[in-house]
Structures are given as structure tokens and as C-alpha cells.
Short mmCIF file of N, CA and C in Angstrom, two decimals:
data_model
loop_
_atom_site.label_atom_id
_atom_site.label_comp_id
_atom_site.label_asym_id
_atom_site.label_seq_id
_atom_site.Cartn_x
_atom_site.Cartn_y
_atom_site.Cartn_z
N MET A 1 -3.33 -5.97 -8.14
CA MET A 1 -3.48 -4.73 -7.40
C MET A 1 -2.82 -4.82 -6.04
N LEU A 2 -2.93 -5.99 -5.43
CA LEU A 2 -2.34 -6.15 -4.09
C LEU A 2 -0.83 -6.00 -4.12
N SER A 3 -0.20 -6.57 -5.13
CA SER A 3 1.26 -6.47 -5.19
C SER A 3 1.71 -5.07 -5.61
N MET A 4 0.85 -4.29 -6.24
CA MET A 4 1.16 -2.90 -6.60
C MET A 4 1.06 -1.97 -5.40
N LEU A 5 0.34 -2.38 -4.39
CA LEU A 5 0.06 -1.52 -3.26
C LEU A 5 1.34 -1.04 -2.57
N GLY A 6 2.28 -1.94 -2.34
CA GLY A 6 3.53 -1.57 -1.69
C GLY A 6 4.31 -0.53 -2.46
N PRO A 7 4.64 -0.80 -3.75
CA PRO A 7 5.38 0.20 -4.51
C PRO A 7 4.63 1.53 -4.68
N PHE A 8 3.33 1.47 -4.87
CA PHE A 8 2.58 2.72 -5.01
C PHE A 8 2.60 3.48 -3.70
N ASN A 9 2.49 2.77 -2.59
CA ASN A 9 2.54 3.39 -1.28
C ASN A 9 3.89 4.06 -1.04
N ILE A 10 4.95 3.42 -1.46
CA ILE A 10 6.30 3.95 -1.24
C ILE A 10 6.60 5.12 -2.18
N ASP A 11 6.36 4.94 -3.46
CA ASP A 11 6.92 5.85 -4.47
C ASP A 11 5.99 6.92 -5.01
N MET A 12 4.71 6.78 -4.84
CA MET A 12 3.79 7.68 -5.51
C MET A 12 3.89 9.13 -5.00
N TYR A 13 4.23 9.29 -3.73
CA TYR A 13 4.26 10.65 -3.19
C TYR A 13 5.64 11.32 -3.30
N LEU A 14 6.62 10.62 -3.84
CA LEU A 14 7.97 11.18 -3.94
C LEU A 14 8.03 12.52 -4.68
N PRO A 15 7.30 12.70 -5.79
CA PRO A 15 7.36 14.01 -6.46
C PRO A 15 6.80 15.16 -5.62
N SER A 16 6.06 14.85 -4.57
CA SER A 16 5.47 15.91 -3.75
C SER A 16 6.32 16.30 -2.54
N PHE A 17 7.51 15.72 -2.40
CA PHE A 17 8.38 16.05 -1.26
C PHE A 17 8.58 17.56 -1.08
N PRO A 18 8.95 18.29 -2.15
CA PRO A 18 9.16 19.74 -1.95
C PRO A 18 7.90 20.46 -1.47
N GLN A 19 6.76 20.04 -2.00
CA GLN A 19 5.50 20.67 -1.61
C GLN A 19 5.18 20.40 -0.13
N ILE A 20 5.43 19.17 0.32
CA ILE A 20 5.19 18.81 1.72
C ILE A 20 6.10 19.63 2.63
N ALA A 21 7.37 19.72 2.27
CA ALA A 21 8.32 20.51 3.08
C ALA A 21 7.88 21.97 3.16
N ASP A 22 7.42 22.52 2.05
CA ASP A 22 6.96 23.91 2.04
C ASP A 22 5.70 24.08 2.89
N ASP A 23 4.74 23.17 2.73
CA ASP A 23 3.48 23.29 3.47
C ASP A 23 3.68 23.21 4.99
N PHE A 24 4.55 22.29 5.40
CA PHE A 24 4.78 22.12 6.84
C PHE A 24 5.93 22.99 7.36
N GLU A 25 6.59 23.70 6.44
CA GLU A 25 7.72 24.57 6.79
C GLU A 25 8.77 23.80 7.59
N VAL A 26 9.19 22.65 7.00
CA VAL A 26 10.20 21.80 7.62
C VAL A 26 11.31 21.51 6.61
N ARG A 27 12.42 21.01 7.13
CA ARG A 27 13.53 20.61 6.28
C ARG A 27 13.15 19.36 5.48
N ALA A 28 13.80 19.18 4.36
CA ALA A 28 13.55 18.02 3.50
C ALA A 28 13.83 16.72 4.25
N SER A 29 14.78 16.73 5.17
CA SER A 29 15.12 15.50 5.91
C SER A 29 13.94 15.01 6.75
N LEU A 30 13.11 15.92 7.24
CA LEU A 30 11.93 15.48 7.99
C LEU A 30 10.89 14.84 7.07
N VAL A 31 10.77 15.34 5.87
CA VAL A 31 9.87 14.71 4.90
C VAL A 31 10.41 13.34 4.53
N GLN A 32 11.72 13.22 4.38
CA GLN A 32 12.34 11.93 4.08
C GLN A 32 12.10 10.93 5.21
N LEU A 33 11.96 11.43 6.43
CA LEU A 33 11.67 10.56 7.56
C LEU A 33 10.32 9.85 7.38
N SER A 34 9.40 10.51 6.68
CA SER A 34 8.11 9.86 6.41
C SER A 34 8.29 8.64 5.50
N LEU A 35 9.25 8.70 4.60
CA LEU A 35 9.55 7.54 3.75
C LEU A 35 10.19 6.43 4.58
N THR A 36 11.11 6.79 5.45
CA THR A 36 11.74 5.81 6.33
C THR A 36 10.70 5.13 7.21
N ALA A 37 9.78 5.92 7.76
CA ALA A 37 8.72 5.35 8.60
C ALA A 37 7.87 4.36 7.82
N CYS A 38 7.58 4.68 6.58
CA CYS A 38 6.79 3.78 5.73
C CYS A 38 7.54 2.47 5.49
N LEU A 39 8.82 2.56 5.20
CA LEU A 39 9.62 1.35 4.95
C LEU A 39 9.73 0.49 6.20
N ILE A 40 9.88 1.11 7.36
CA ILE A 40 9.91 0.35 8.61
C ILE A 40 8.56 -0.32 8.83
N GLY A 41 7.48 0.40 8.57
CA GLY A 41 6.13 -0.17 8.69
C GLY A 41 5.95 -1.37 7.77
N LEU A 42 6.43 -1.26 6.54
CA LEU A 42 6.34 -2.38 5.60
C LEU A 42 7.09 -3.60 6.11
N ALA A 43 8.28 -3.38 6.66
CA ALA A 43 9.09 -4.50 7.16
C ALA A 43 8.43 -5.17 8.36
N VAL A 44 8.01 -4.36 9.32
CA VAL A 44 7.37 -4.90 10.53
C VAL A 44 6.05 -5.58 10.17
N GLY A 45 5.29 -4.94 9.29
CA GLY A 45 4.00 -5.49 8.89
C GLY A 45 4.10 -6.87 8.27
N GLN A 46 5.12 -7.09 7.45
CA GLN A 46 5.28 -8.39 6.81
C GLN A 46 5.52 -9.49 7.85
N ILE A 47 6.24 -9.14 8.91
CA ILE A 47 6.51 -10.11 9.98
C ILE A 47 5.22 -10.45 10.73
N VAL A 48 4.33 -9.48 10.85
CA VAL A 48 3.08 -9.66 11.60
C VAL A 48 1.99 -10.30 10.75
N VAL A 49 1.83 -9.82 9.52
CA VAL A 49 0.72 -10.24 8.67
C VAL A 49 0.82 -11.71 8.26
N GLY A 50 2.02 -12.17 7.95
CA GLY A 50 2.20 -13.56 7.51
C GLY A 50 1.64 -14.57 8.50
N PRO A 51 2.09 -14.53 9.76
CA PRO A 51 1.57 -15.49 10.74
C PRO A 51 0.06 -15.34 11.00
N ILE A 52 -0.43 -14.11 10.97
CA ILE A 52 -1.88 -13.90 11.16
C ILE A 52 -2.64 -14.59 10.04
N SER A 53 -2.18 -14.42 8.79
CA SER A 53 -2.90 -15.01 7.67
C SER A 53 -2.78 -16.53 7.66
N ASP A 54 -1.70 -17.07 8.23
CA ASP A 54 -1.57 -18.52 8.32
C ASP A 54 -2.55 -19.11 9.33
N SER A 55 -2.90 -18.34 10.34
CA SER A 55 -3.83 -18.86 11.36
C SER A 55 -5.28 -18.44 11.11
N GLN A 56 -5.49 -17.28 10.50
CA GLN A 56 -6.85 -16.75 10.32
C GLN A 56 -7.39 -16.86 8.90
N GLY A 57 -6.54 -17.24 7.98
CA GLY A 57 -6.95 -17.25 6.58
C GLY A 57 -6.45 -16.01 5.87
N ARG A 58 -6.70 -15.93 4.59
CA ARG A 58 -6.18 -14.81 3.78
C ARG A 58 -7.19 -13.66 3.66
N ARG A 59 -8.45 -14.01 3.51
CA ARG A 59 -9.47 -13.02 3.18
C ARG A 59 -9.71 -12.00 4.31
N LYS A 60 -9.94 -12.48 5.53
CA LYS A 60 -10.23 -11.57 6.65
C LYS A 60 -9.09 -10.60 6.93
N PRO A 61 -7.82 -11.09 7.02
CA PRO A 61 -6.73 -10.13 7.22
C PRO A 61 -6.60 -9.13 6.07
N LEU A 62 -6.84 -9.60 4.83
CA LEU A 62 -6.77 -8.67 3.70
C LEU A 62 -7.81 -7.57 3.85
N LEU A 63 -9.03 -7.95 4.15
CA LEU A 63 -10.08 -6.95 4.32
C LEU A 63 -9.76 -5.97 5.44
N LEU A 64 -9.26 -6.49 6.55
CA LEU A 64 -8.92 -5.63 7.69
C LEU A 64 -7.75 -4.70 7.36
N PHE A 65 -6.65 -5.28 6.91
CA PHE A 65 -5.44 -4.47 6.71
C PHE A 65 -5.59 -3.48 5.56
N ILE A 66 -6.25 -3.87 4.49
CA ILE A 66 -6.40 -2.93 3.37
C ILE A 66 -7.41 -1.84 3.73
N SER A 67 -8.42 -2.15 4.53
CA SER A 67 -9.31 -1.10 5.04
C SER A 67 -8.53 -0.11 5.90
N LEU A 68 -7.66 -0.65 6.75
CA LEU A 68 -6.82 0.22 7.58
C LEU A 68 -5.83 1.01 6.74
N PHE A 69 -5.36 0.41 5.63
CA PHE A 69 -4.49 1.14 4.70
C PHE A 69 -5.23 2.36 4.15
N ALA A 70 -6.48 2.15 3.75
CA ALA A 70 -7.26 3.27 3.21
C ALA A 70 -7.40 4.37 4.26
N LEU A 71 -7.69 3.99 5.50
CA LEU A 71 -7.83 4.99 6.56
C LEU A 71 -6.50 5.68 6.86
N ALA A 72 -5.40 4.93 6.83
CA ALA A 72 -4.08 5.53 7.05
C ALA A 72 -3.76 6.52 5.92
N SER A 73 -4.17 6.20 4.70
CA SER A 73 -3.96 7.10 3.57
C SER A 73 -4.75 8.40 3.76
N LEU A 74 -5.96 8.26 4.25
CA LEU A 74 -6.78 9.44 4.55
C LEU A 74 -6.13 10.27 5.65
N LEU A 75 -5.61 9.61 6.67
CA LEU A 75 -4.92 10.31 7.75
C LEU A 75 -3.70 11.07 7.20
N CYS A 76 -2.97 10.46 6.27
CA CYS A 76 -1.85 11.15 5.64
C CYS A 76 -2.33 12.41 4.93
N ALA A 77 -3.41 12.29 4.18
CA ALA A 77 -3.94 13.44 3.43
C ALA A 77 -4.38 14.57 4.36
N LEU A 78 -4.87 14.21 5.53
CA LEU A 78 -5.39 15.21 6.47
C LEU A 78 -4.39 15.61 7.55
N ALA A 79 -3.17 15.09 7.48
CA ALA A 79 -2.16 15.35 8.51
C ALA A 79 -1.95 16.86 8.69
N PRO A 80 -2.08 17.35 9.93
CA PRO A 80 -1.91 18.78 10.16
C PRO A 80 -0.44 19.20 10.34
N ASN A 81 0.45 18.21 10.54
CA ASN A 81 1.86 18.53 10.73
C ASN A 81 2.71 17.32 10.32
N ILE A 82 4.00 17.53 10.30
CA ILE A 82 4.92 16.49 9.83
C ILE A 82 4.94 15.29 10.78
N THR A 83 4.76 15.53 12.06
CA THR A 83 4.78 14.42 13.03
C THR A 83 3.64 13.45 12.76
N ILE A 84 2.45 13.98 12.53
CA ILE A 84 1.30 13.13 12.22
C ILE A 84 1.52 12.43 10.88
N LEU A 85 2.09 13.12 9.91
CA LEU A 85 2.35 12.51 8.61
C LEU A 85 3.32 11.34 8.76
N VAL A 86 4.38 11.52 9.53
CA VAL A 86 5.36 10.44 9.72
C VAL A 86 4.69 9.24 10.38
N ALA A 87 3.90 9.47 11.42
CA ALA A 87 3.20 8.37 12.10
C ALA A 87 2.21 7.69 11.16
N ALA A 88 1.48 8.48 10.40
CA ALA A 88 0.51 7.92 9.46
C ALA A 88 1.20 7.12 8.35
N ARG A 89 2.38 7.57 7.94
CA ARG A 89 3.13 6.82 6.92
C ARG A 89 3.60 5.48 7.46
N PHE A 90 3.97 5.42 8.75
CA PHE A 90 4.31 4.13 9.35
C PHE A 90 3.10 3.21 9.27
N LEU A 91 1.93 3.71 9.67
CA LEU A 91 0.71 2.90 9.63
C LEU A 91 0.37 2.49 8.20
N GLN A 92 0.57 3.40 7.27
CA GLN A 92 0.30 3.10 5.88
C GLN A 92 1.22 1.97 5.39
N GLY A 93 2.48 2.04 5.72
CA GLY A 93 3.41 0.98 5.34
C GLY A 93 3.08 -0.34 6.01
N PHE A 94 2.77 -0.28 7.30
CA PHE A 94 2.43 -1.48 8.06
C PHE A 94 1.24 -2.20 7.43
N THR A 95 0.21 -1.45 7.09
CA THR A 95 -0.99 -2.06 6.53
C THR A 95 -0.83 -2.46 5.07
N ALA A 96 -0.02 -1.72 4.31
CA ALA A 96 0.22 -2.07 2.90
C ALA A 96 0.99 -3.38 2.78
N SER A 97 1.69 -3.75 3.84
CA SER A 97 2.45 -5.00 3.80
C SER A 97 1.54 -6.20 3.55
N ALA A 98 0.27 -6.09 3.93
CA ALA A 98 -0.67 -7.18 3.68
C ALA A 98 -0.80 -7.46 2.19
N GLY A 99 -0.78 -6.43 1.37
CA GLY A 99 -0.86 -6.64 -0.07
C GLY A 99 0.33 -7.41 -0.59
N ILE A 100 1.51 -7.10 -0.07
CA ILE A 100 2.73 -7.77 -0.52
C ILE A 100 2.72 -9.23 -0.09
N VAL A 101 2.47 -9.47 1.19
CA VAL A 101 2.53 -10.82 1.75
C VAL A 101 1.39 -11.69 1.22
N LEU A 102 0.19 -11.16 1.27
CA LEU A 102 -0.97 -11.99 0.98
C LEU A 102 -1.21 -12.21 -0.51
N SER A 103 -0.72 -11.32 -1.36
CA SER A 103 -0.85 -11.59 -2.80
C SER A 103 -0.06 -12.86 -3.14
N ARG A 104 1.12 -12.98 -2.57
CA ARG A 104 1.93 -14.17 -2.82
C ARG A 104 1.34 -15.41 -2.15
N ALA A 105 0.81 -15.23 -0.94
CA ALA A 105 0.23 -16.37 -0.23
C ALA A 105 -0.99 -16.92 -0.97
N VAL A 106 -1.83 -16.05 -1.47
CA VAL A 106 -3.01 -16.49 -2.22
C VAL A 106 -2.58 -17.24 -3.48
N VAL A 107 -1.57 -16.72 -4.16
CA VAL A 107 -1.07 -17.39 -5.37
C VAL A 107 -0.58 -18.79 -5.02
N ARG A 108 0.18 -18.92 -3.92
CA ARG A 108 0.67 -20.25 -3.52
C ARG A 108 -0.48 -21.17 -3.13
N ASP A 109 -1.54 -20.61 -2.53
CA ASP A 109 -2.69 -21.43 -2.14
C ASP A 109 -3.46 -21.95 -3.34
N VAL A 110 -3.56 -21.14 -4.39
CA VAL A 110 -4.45 -21.43 -5.51
C VAL A 110 -3.76 -22.18 -6.64
N PHE A 111 -2.50 -21.89 -6.89
CA PHE A 111 -1.81 -22.45 -8.04
C PHE A 111 -0.71 -23.42 -7.62
N SER A 112 -0.35 -24.29 -8.55
CA SER A 112 0.80 -25.19 -8.35
C SER A 112 1.43 -25.47 -9.71
N GLY A 113 2.62 -26.03 -9.67
CA GLY A 113 3.29 -26.41 -10.90
C GLY A 113 3.56 -25.25 -11.83
N LYS A 114 3.29 -25.48 -13.14
CA LYS A 114 3.55 -24.47 -14.15
C LYS A 114 2.71 -23.21 -13.94
N GLU A 115 1.46 -23.39 -13.51
CA GLU A 115 0.59 -22.23 -13.28
C GLU A 115 1.16 -21.32 -12.19
N LEU A 116 1.71 -21.95 -11.14
CA LEU A 116 2.32 -21.18 -10.06
C LEU A 116 3.53 -20.39 -10.58
N THR A 117 4.35 -21.04 -11.37
CA THR A 117 5.53 -20.38 -11.93
C THR A 117 5.12 -19.21 -12.82
N LYS A 118 4.11 -19.42 -13.66
CA LYS A 118 3.64 -18.35 -14.55
C LYS A 118 3.09 -17.17 -13.76
N PHE A 119 2.31 -17.46 -12.73
CA PHE A 119 1.69 -16.38 -11.96
C PHE A 119 2.75 -15.61 -11.16
N PHE A 120 3.73 -16.33 -10.61
CA PHE A 120 4.81 -15.64 -9.91
C PHE A 120 5.62 -14.77 -10.87
N ALA A 121 5.79 -15.22 -12.10
CA ALA A 121 6.47 -14.40 -13.11
C ALA A 121 5.68 -13.12 -13.37
N LEU A 122 4.36 -13.23 -13.42
CA LEU A 122 3.51 -12.05 -13.59
C LEU A 122 3.67 -11.10 -12.41
N LEU A 123 3.66 -11.65 -11.19
CA LEU A 123 3.85 -10.81 -10.00
C LEU A 123 5.21 -10.11 -10.01
N MET A 124 6.24 -10.81 -10.45
CA MET A 124 7.57 -10.20 -10.52
C MET A 124 7.60 -9.09 -11.57
N GLY A 125 6.87 -9.27 -12.66
CA GLY A 125 6.76 -8.21 -13.66
C GLY A 125 6.09 -6.97 -13.09
N ILE A 126 5.05 -7.19 -12.31
CA ILE A 126 4.37 -6.07 -11.65
C ILE A 126 5.32 -5.41 -10.66
N ASN A 127 6.03 -6.22 -9.88
CA ASN A 127 6.97 -5.67 -8.90
C ASN A 127 8.11 -4.90 -9.55
N ALA A 128 8.45 -5.24 -10.78
CA ALA A 128 9.51 -4.53 -11.49
C ALA A 128 9.02 -3.21 -12.08
N THR A 129 7.77 -3.19 -12.55
CA THR A 129 7.27 -1.98 -13.22
C THR A 129 6.56 -1.00 -12.29
N ALA A 130 5.93 -1.48 -11.23
CA ALA A 130 5.17 -0.60 -10.34
C ALA A 130 6.04 0.51 -9.74
N PRO A 131 7.28 0.23 -9.29
CA PRO A 131 8.09 1.32 -8.75
C PRO A 131 8.47 2.39 -9.78
N MET A 132 8.39 2.05 -11.06
CA MET A 132 8.65 3.04 -12.10
C MET A 132 7.38 3.84 -12.41
N ILE A 133 6.25 3.17 -12.38
CA ILE A 133 4.98 3.81 -12.71
C ILE A 133 4.50 4.72 -11.59
N ALA A 134 4.76 4.33 -10.35
CA ALA A 134 4.22 5.05 -9.19
C ALA A 134 4.64 6.52 -9.12
N PRO A 135 5.93 6.86 -9.20
CA PRO A 135 6.27 8.28 -9.12
C PRO A 135 5.79 9.07 -10.33
N ILE A 136 5.74 8.42 -11.49
CA ILE A 136 5.20 9.09 -12.68
C ILE A 136 3.72 9.40 -12.47
N SER A 137 2.99 8.43 -11.91
CA SER A 137 1.57 8.63 -11.63
C SER A 137 1.37 9.73 -10.59
N GLY A 138 2.21 9.71 -9.55
CA GLY A 138 2.13 10.76 -8.53
C GLY A 138 2.41 12.13 -9.12
N GLY A 139 3.41 12.21 -9.99
CA GLY A 139 3.71 13.48 -10.65
C GLY A 139 2.57 13.93 -11.54
N ALA A 140 1.94 12.98 -12.24
CA ALA A 140 0.80 13.32 -13.10
C ALA A 140 -0.37 13.84 -12.27
N LEU A 141 -0.60 13.23 -11.12
CA LEU A 141 -1.68 13.72 -10.24
C LEU A 141 -1.41 15.16 -9.81
N LEU A 142 -0.16 15.48 -9.55
CA LEU A 142 0.19 16.83 -9.11
C LEU A 142 -0.01 17.87 -10.21
N LEU A 143 -0.10 17.41 -11.47
CA LEU A 143 -0.33 18.33 -12.59
C LEU A 143 -1.80 18.69 -12.77
N LEU A 144 -2.68 17.95 -12.09
CA LEU A 144 -4.11 18.26 -12.20
C LEU A 144 -4.39 19.63 -11.60
N PRO A 145 -5.41 20.32 -12.11
CA PRO A 145 -5.75 21.63 -11.55
C PRO A 145 -6.09 21.50 -10.05
N ASN A 146 -5.57 22.41 -9.26
CA ASN A 146 -5.80 22.48 -7.81
C ASN A 146 -5.27 21.27 -7.05
N ALA A 147 -4.41 20.49 -7.66
CA ALA A 147 -3.86 19.32 -6.98
C ALA A 147 -2.71 19.74 -6.06
N SER A 148 -2.53 18.97 -5.02
CA SER A 148 -1.42 19.17 -4.09
C SER A 148 -0.96 17.80 -3.62
N TRP A 149 -0.03 17.78 -2.70
CA TRP A 149 0.45 16.50 -2.18
C TRP A 149 -0.68 15.72 -1.53
N HIS A 150 -1.68 16.41 -1.01
CA HIS A 150 -2.84 15.73 -0.42
C HIS A 150 -3.55 14.84 -1.44
N THR A 151 -3.56 15.28 -2.69
CA THR A 151 -4.23 14.55 -3.77
C THR A 151 -3.68 13.14 -3.92
N VAL A 152 -2.37 12.99 -3.76
CA VAL A 152 -1.75 11.67 -3.87
C VAL A 152 -2.31 10.73 -2.80
N PHE A 153 -2.43 11.24 -1.58
CA PHE A 153 -2.93 10.40 -0.50
C PHE A 153 -4.43 10.14 -0.62
N TYR A 154 -5.18 11.11 -1.16
CA TYR A 154 -6.59 10.85 -1.43
C TYR A 154 -6.73 9.76 -2.50
N PHE A 155 -5.86 9.79 -3.51
CA PHE A 155 -5.87 8.73 -4.51
C PHE A 155 -5.61 7.38 -3.87
N LEU A 156 -4.60 7.30 -2.99
CA LEU A 156 -4.29 6.03 -2.32
C LEU A 156 -5.44 5.58 -1.43
N PHE A 157 -6.15 6.52 -0.84
CA PHE A 157 -7.35 6.21 -0.05
C PHE A 157 -8.40 5.53 -0.93
N VAL A 158 -8.68 6.12 -2.08
CA VAL A 158 -9.68 5.57 -3.01
C VAL A 158 -9.19 4.23 -3.57
N PHE A 159 -7.91 4.14 -3.89
CA PHE A 159 -7.33 2.89 -4.39
C PHE A 159 -7.49 1.79 -3.34
N GLY A 160 -7.23 2.11 -2.08
CA GLY A 160 -7.42 1.14 -1.00
C GLY A 160 -8.87 0.69 -0.89
N LEU A 161 -9.80 1.63 -0.97
CA LEU A 161 -11.22 1.27 -0.91
C LEU A 161 -11.62 0.39 -2.09
N PHE A 162 -11.06 0.68 -3.26
CA PHE A 162 -11.35 -0.14 -4.44
C PHE A 162 -10.85 -1.57 -4.23
N ILE A 163 -9.65 -1.71 -3.70
CA ILE A 163 -9.10 -3.05 -3.45
C ILE A 163 -9.96 -3.80 -2.43
N VAL A 164 -10.39 -3.12 -1.37
CA VAL A 164 -11.24 -3.76 -0.37
C VAL A 164 -12.53 -4.25 -1.02
N THR A 165 -13.11 -3.45 -1.89
CA THR A 165 -14.34 -3.83 -2.57
C THR A 165 -14.13 -5.06 -3.44
N VAL A 166 -13.03 -5.08 -4.20
CA VAL A 166 -12.74 -6.22 -5.06
C VAL A 166 -12.53 -7.47 -4.21
N VAL A 167 -11.74 -7.35 -3.14
CA VAL A 167 -11.49 -8.50 -2.26
C VAL A 167 -12.80 -9.00 -1.65
N ALA A 168 -13.63 -8.06 -1.19
CA ALA A 168 -14.89 -8.45 -0.54
C ALA A 168 -15.82 -9.22 -1.48
N PHE A 169 -15.85 -8.81 -2.75
CA PHE A 169 -16.80 -9.43 -3.67
C PHE A 169 -16.21 -10.53 -4.55
N LYS A 170 -14.90 -10.54 -4.73
CA LYS A 170 -14.32 -11.47 -5.70
C LYS A 170 -13.39 -12.54 -5.11
N LEU A 171 -12.81 -12.28 -3.96
CA LEU A 171 -11.81 -13.22 -3.44
C LEU A 171 -12.43 -14.14 -2.41
N LYS A 172 -12.40 -15.40 -2.71
CA LYS A 172 -12.84 -16.41 -1.75
C LYS A 172 -11.64 -16.78 -0.88
N GLU A 173 -11.91 -17.35 0.27
CA GLU A 173 -10.82 -17.80 1.13
C GLU A 173 -10.00 -18.85 0.38
N SER A 174 -8.67 -18.64 0.34
CA SER A 174 -7.83 -19.54 -0.43
C SER A 174 -7.02 -20.50 0.44
N LEU A 175 -6.95 -20.23 1.74
CA LEU A 175 -6.16 -21.10 2.62
C LEU A 175 -6.96 -22.34 2.94
N PRO A 176 -6.44 -23.52 2.60
CA PRO A 176 -7.15 -24.75 2.93
C PRO A 176 -7.32 -24.89 4.45
N GLU A 177 -8.46 -25.41 4.88
CA GLU A 177 -8.74 -25.50 6.32
C GLU A 177 -7.70 -26.31 7.09
N GLU A 178 -7.22 -27.38 6.49
CA GLU A 178 -6.23 -28.22 7.20
C GLU A 178 -4.94 -27.46 7.38
#
């Protein structure tokens, strides 16, 4: 789930671009800026999250950043204008970077040898398929009765809360103390 967070965050709302532009009465290029902001957030976040997790452990940063991801997703859903949406998308990307960085870090902490190779192969499979599944899932959400672009971000909010719950109850600290 953690490694899916990045691609779902990036691609799931793509089918709703026309709806967002219509709702905010802006050009498509301004909606595209929200995608750019998300990608910049993902890049900057990876630079920040990695060193934090190396000094603080994996579990606490995951709980913090994925909780903030859920809140950023809610902020996206409630954005009153394109400026707030663009800023919220940056925050969403920044916080989603924890899923990308820390899923790999936990795997490296827990596995070695053949098991590590097998698990990384699984992660790469997820990374290959998630960007294909995400826009299809976003489009399917938009087909629900009374659904709008807000629905995609509400889904990401709930998905973030679900991940936080799983991490809180199932993931033990994987970084060795030394």
C-alpha cells in the first residue's frame, strides 16, 4: 500500500482535470500546475523523509507523514479555489513521498539475500501497475452517482487513514537501533 501511495496520488485525479477546470473556472494549464506541484512535493519530500527516517526510525515518520497525507487529501477535496488546490497538492506530494521512501527502507531493514530480491521484485511490479490502475480507478469513482473530482480526494483521504491504521497496528519499528 505504501508504494502504491505515490502513483495513486499522482494519477488518480487525472480524469477529473476537466471537471476541476470547470468548477474553478480556470484554464487547463492551472489545473496541470497542481500536478506539477505534486511532483515537486514528491521530489522534495524524498530528500527530507529519508534522512529523518534514518535518524528517527521508520514507524514514527510513517505515522506522521501518512497522517499529514490524509489531511492534505482532505484539504484538496475542500479547496475553495485553484490556488489552495495547488498548494494542497504540493503538501500531498511531499507527504506521499514517505510511502515511496519508507516502503523500500523497511524492506531493506527486514529482508536480505534472496528474500530481499523477491520483495523488491514485488515492489517493482506494484510500481509498474499502480500508475495504470490509478487513473482507471479515478475514472471509475467519477462514474458513481453524485461523484465529482472531490470524490477522488475523499477516497485518498480514507486510503491514507487506512494506511495509518495498518501501520499503527501492524508495523513494528524495522530500523535496528545501532
